[in-house]
PDB file of C-alpha atoms in Angstrom:
ATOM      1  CA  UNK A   1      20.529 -14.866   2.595  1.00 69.00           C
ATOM      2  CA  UNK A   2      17.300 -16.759   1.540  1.00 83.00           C
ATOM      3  CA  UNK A   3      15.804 -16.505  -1.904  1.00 93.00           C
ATOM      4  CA  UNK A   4      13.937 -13.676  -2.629  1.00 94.00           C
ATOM      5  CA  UNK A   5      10.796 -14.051  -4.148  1.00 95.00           C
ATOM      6  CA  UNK A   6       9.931 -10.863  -5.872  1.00 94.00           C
ATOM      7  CA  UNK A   7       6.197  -9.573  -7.338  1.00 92.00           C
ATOM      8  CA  UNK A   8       5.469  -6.819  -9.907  1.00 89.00           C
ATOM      9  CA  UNK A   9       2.418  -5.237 -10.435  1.00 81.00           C
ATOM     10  CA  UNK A  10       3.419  -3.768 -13.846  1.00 78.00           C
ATOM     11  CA  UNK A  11       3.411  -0.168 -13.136  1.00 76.00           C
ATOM     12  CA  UNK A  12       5.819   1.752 -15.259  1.00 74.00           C
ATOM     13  CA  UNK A  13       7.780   3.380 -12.076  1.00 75.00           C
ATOM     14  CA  UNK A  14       8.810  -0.146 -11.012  1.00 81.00           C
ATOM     15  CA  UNK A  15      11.675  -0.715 -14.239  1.00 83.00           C
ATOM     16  CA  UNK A  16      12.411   2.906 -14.097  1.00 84.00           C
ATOM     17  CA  UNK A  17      13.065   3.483 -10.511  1.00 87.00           C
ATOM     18  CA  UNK A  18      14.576  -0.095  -9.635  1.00 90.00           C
ATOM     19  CA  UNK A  19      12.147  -1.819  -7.418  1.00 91.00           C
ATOM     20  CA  UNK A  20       9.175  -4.831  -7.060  1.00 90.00           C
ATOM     21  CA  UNK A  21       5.770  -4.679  -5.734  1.00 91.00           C
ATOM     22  CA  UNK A  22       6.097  -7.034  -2.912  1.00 95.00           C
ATOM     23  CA  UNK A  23       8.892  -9.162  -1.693  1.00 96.00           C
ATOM     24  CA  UNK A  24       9.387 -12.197  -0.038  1.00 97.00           C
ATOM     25  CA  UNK A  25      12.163 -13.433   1.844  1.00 96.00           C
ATOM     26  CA  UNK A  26      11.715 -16.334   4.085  1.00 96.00           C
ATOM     27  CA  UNK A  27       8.492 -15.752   5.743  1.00 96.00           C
ATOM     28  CA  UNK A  28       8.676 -12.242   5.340  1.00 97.00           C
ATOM     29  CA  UNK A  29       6.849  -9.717   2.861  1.00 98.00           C
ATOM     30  CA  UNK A  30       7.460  -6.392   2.268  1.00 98.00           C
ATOM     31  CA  UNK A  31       5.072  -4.435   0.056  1.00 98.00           C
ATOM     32  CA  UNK A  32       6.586  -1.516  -1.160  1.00 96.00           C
ATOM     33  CA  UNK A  33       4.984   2.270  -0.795  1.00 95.00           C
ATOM     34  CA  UNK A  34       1.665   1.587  -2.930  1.00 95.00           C
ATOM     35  CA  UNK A  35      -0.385   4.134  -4.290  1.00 95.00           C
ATOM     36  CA  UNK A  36      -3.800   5.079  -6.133  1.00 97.00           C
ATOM     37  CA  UNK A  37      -1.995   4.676  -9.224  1.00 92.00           C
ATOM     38  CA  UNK A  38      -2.733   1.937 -12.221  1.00 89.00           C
ATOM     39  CA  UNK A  39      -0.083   0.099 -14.648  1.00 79.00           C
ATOM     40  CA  UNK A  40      -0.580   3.446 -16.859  1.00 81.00           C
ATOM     41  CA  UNK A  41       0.046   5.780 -13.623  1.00 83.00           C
ATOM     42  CA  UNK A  42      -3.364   7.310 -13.778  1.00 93.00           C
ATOM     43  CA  UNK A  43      -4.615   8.385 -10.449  1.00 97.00           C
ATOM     44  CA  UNK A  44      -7.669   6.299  -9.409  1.00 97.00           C
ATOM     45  CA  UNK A  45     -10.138   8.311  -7.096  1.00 98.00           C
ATOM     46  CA  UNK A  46      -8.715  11.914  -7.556  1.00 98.00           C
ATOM     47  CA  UNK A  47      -9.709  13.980  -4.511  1.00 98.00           C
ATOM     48  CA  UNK A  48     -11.216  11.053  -2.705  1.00 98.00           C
ATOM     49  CA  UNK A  49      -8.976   9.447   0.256  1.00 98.00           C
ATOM     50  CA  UNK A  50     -11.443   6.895   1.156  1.00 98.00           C
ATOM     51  CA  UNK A  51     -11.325   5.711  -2.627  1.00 98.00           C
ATOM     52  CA  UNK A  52      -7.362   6.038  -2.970  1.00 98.00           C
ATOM     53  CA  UNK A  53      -6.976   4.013   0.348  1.00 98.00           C
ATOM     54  CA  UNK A  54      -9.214   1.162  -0.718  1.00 98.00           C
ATOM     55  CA  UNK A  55      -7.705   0.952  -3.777  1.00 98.00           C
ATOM     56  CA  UNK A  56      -4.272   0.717  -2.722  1.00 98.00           C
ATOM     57  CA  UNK A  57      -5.264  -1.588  -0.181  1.00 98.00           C
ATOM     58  CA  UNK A  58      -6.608  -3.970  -2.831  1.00 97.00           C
ATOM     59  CA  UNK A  59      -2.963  -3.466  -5.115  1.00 95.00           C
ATOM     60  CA  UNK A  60      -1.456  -4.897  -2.003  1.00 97.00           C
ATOM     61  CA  UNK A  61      -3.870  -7.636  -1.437  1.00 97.00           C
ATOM     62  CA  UNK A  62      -3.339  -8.694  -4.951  1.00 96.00           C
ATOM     63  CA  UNK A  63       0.560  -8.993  -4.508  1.00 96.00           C
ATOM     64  CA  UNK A  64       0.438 -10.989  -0.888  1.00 97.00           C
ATOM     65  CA  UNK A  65      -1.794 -13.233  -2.452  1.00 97.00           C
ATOM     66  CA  UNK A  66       0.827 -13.911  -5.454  1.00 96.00           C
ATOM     67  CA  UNK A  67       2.978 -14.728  -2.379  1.00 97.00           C
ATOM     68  CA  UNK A  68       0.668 -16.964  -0.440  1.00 96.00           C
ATOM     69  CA  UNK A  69      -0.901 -14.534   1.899  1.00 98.00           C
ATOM     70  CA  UNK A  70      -3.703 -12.118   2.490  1.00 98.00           C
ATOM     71  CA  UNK A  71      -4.414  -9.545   4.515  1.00 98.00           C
ATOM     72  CA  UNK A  72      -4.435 -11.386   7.578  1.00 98.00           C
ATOM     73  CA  UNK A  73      -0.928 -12.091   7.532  1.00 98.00           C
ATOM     74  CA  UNK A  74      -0.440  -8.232   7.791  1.00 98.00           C
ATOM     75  CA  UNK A  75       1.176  -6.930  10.886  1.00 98.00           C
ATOM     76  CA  UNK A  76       2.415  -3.214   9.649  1.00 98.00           C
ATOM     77  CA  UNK A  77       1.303  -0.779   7.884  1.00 98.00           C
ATOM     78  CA  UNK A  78       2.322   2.783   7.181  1.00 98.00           C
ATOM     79  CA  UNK A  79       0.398   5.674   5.731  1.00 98.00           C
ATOM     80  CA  UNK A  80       1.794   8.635   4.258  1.00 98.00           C
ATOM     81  CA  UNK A  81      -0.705  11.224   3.770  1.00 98.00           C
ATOM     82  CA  UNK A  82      -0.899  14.861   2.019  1.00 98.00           C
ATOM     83  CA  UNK A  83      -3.452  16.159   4.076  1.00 98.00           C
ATOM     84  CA  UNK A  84      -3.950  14.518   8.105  1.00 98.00           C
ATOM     85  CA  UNK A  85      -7.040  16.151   8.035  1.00 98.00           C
ATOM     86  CA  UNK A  86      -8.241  13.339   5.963  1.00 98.00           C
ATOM     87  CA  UNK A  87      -7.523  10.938   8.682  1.00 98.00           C
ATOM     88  CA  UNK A  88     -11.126   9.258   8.938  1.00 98.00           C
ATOM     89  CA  UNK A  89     -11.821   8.817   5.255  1.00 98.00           C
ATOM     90  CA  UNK A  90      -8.180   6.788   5.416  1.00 98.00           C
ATOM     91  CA  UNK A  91      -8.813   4.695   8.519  1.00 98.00           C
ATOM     92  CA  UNK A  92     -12.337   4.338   7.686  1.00 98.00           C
ATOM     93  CA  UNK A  93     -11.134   2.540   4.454  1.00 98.00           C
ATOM     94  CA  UNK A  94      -8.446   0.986   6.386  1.00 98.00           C
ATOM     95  CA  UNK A  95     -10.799  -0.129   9.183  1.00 98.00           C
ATOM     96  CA  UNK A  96     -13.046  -2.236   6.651  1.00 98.00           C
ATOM     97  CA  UNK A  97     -10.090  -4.473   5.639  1.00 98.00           C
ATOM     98  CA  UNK A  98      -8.127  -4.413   8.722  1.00 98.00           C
ATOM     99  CA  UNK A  99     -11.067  -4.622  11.442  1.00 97.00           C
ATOM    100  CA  UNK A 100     -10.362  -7.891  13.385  1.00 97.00           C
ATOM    101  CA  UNK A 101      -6.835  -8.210  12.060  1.00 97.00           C
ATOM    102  CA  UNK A 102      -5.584  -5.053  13.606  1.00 98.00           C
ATOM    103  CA  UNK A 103      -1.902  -4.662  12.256  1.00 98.00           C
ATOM    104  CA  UNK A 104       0.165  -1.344  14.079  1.00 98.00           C
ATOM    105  CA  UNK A 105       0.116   1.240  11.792  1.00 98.00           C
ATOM    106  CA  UNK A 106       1.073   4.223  11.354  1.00 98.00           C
ATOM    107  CA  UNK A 107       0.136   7.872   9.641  1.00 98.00           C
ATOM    108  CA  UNK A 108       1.692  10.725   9.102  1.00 98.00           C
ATOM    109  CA  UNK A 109       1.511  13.518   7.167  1.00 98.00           C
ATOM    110  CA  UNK A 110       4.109  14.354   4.872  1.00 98.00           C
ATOM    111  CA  UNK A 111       4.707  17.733   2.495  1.00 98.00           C
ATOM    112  CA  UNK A 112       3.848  15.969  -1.088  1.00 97.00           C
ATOM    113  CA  UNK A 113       3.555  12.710  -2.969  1.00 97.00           C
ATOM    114  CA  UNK A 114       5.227  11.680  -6.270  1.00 92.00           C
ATOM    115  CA  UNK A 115       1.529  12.774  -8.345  1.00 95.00           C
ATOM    116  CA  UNK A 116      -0.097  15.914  -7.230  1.00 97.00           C
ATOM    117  CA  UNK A 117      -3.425  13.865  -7.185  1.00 98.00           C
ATOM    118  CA  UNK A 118      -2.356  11.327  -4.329  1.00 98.00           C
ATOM    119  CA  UNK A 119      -3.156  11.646  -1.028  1.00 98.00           C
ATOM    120  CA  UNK A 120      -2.483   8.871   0.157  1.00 98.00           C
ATOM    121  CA  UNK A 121       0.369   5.776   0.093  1.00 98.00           C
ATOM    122  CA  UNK A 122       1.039   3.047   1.985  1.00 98.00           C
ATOM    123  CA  UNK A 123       3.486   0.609   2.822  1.00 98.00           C
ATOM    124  CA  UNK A 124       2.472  -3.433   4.242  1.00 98.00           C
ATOM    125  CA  UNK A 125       4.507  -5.560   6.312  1.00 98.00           C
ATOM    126  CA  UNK A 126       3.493  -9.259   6.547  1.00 98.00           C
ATOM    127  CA  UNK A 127       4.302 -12.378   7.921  1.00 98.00           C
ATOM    128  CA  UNK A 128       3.517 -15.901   6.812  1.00 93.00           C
TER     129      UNK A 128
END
């Protein structure tokens, strides 16, 4: 297998649970499921899905670019939401960064997150 490059984003889930950021193996990333949480695991935008998504978003964005790539070298994502209902506050936030680069995605709704005040988390494949 070829090296893995790993990124951490300092949030205190990623020791306890067992897990990176982003990694990188060959020329492929993997950004794990990313949410509107900071290093201290406050919730950033409670009750706004719009805010939680671009947020998230920008978490990823920070670990490609640790790896060499931005958001045009996306060509998955995933979206786990609390509430589908909230479907065009998440792809309108989506839609601003992902526009012309157009990655498949997919949403669904599942039951509940791992914070009561997420609504939203996401998962990036890339490509460099």
């Amino acid at each position: 297998m070829e090296k893995r490059i790993r990124v951490s984003s300092g949030a205190i889930w990623e020791d306890k649970v067992g897990y990176c950021r982003a990694i990188k193996i060959g020329n492929v990333v993997e950004v794990a499921g990313t949410t509107a949480s900071n290093s201290e695991g406050e919730v950033i935008g409670v009750g706004n899905a719009y805010v939680q998504t671009k947020y998230i978003i920008e978490k990823a964005q920070i670990a490609l670019k640790e790896l060499g790539l931005d958001l045009n070298n996306v060509i998955r994502t995933r979206m786990f939401v609390t509430n589908i209902d909230l479907w065009e506050a998440i792809g309108k936030a989506h839609g601003e960064f992902f526009r012309d680069v157009k990655p498949v995605a997919t949403m669904v709704e599942v039951k509940r997150l791992i914070h009561p005040d997420l609504l939203v988390e996401m998962e990036f494949s890339a490509m460099q």
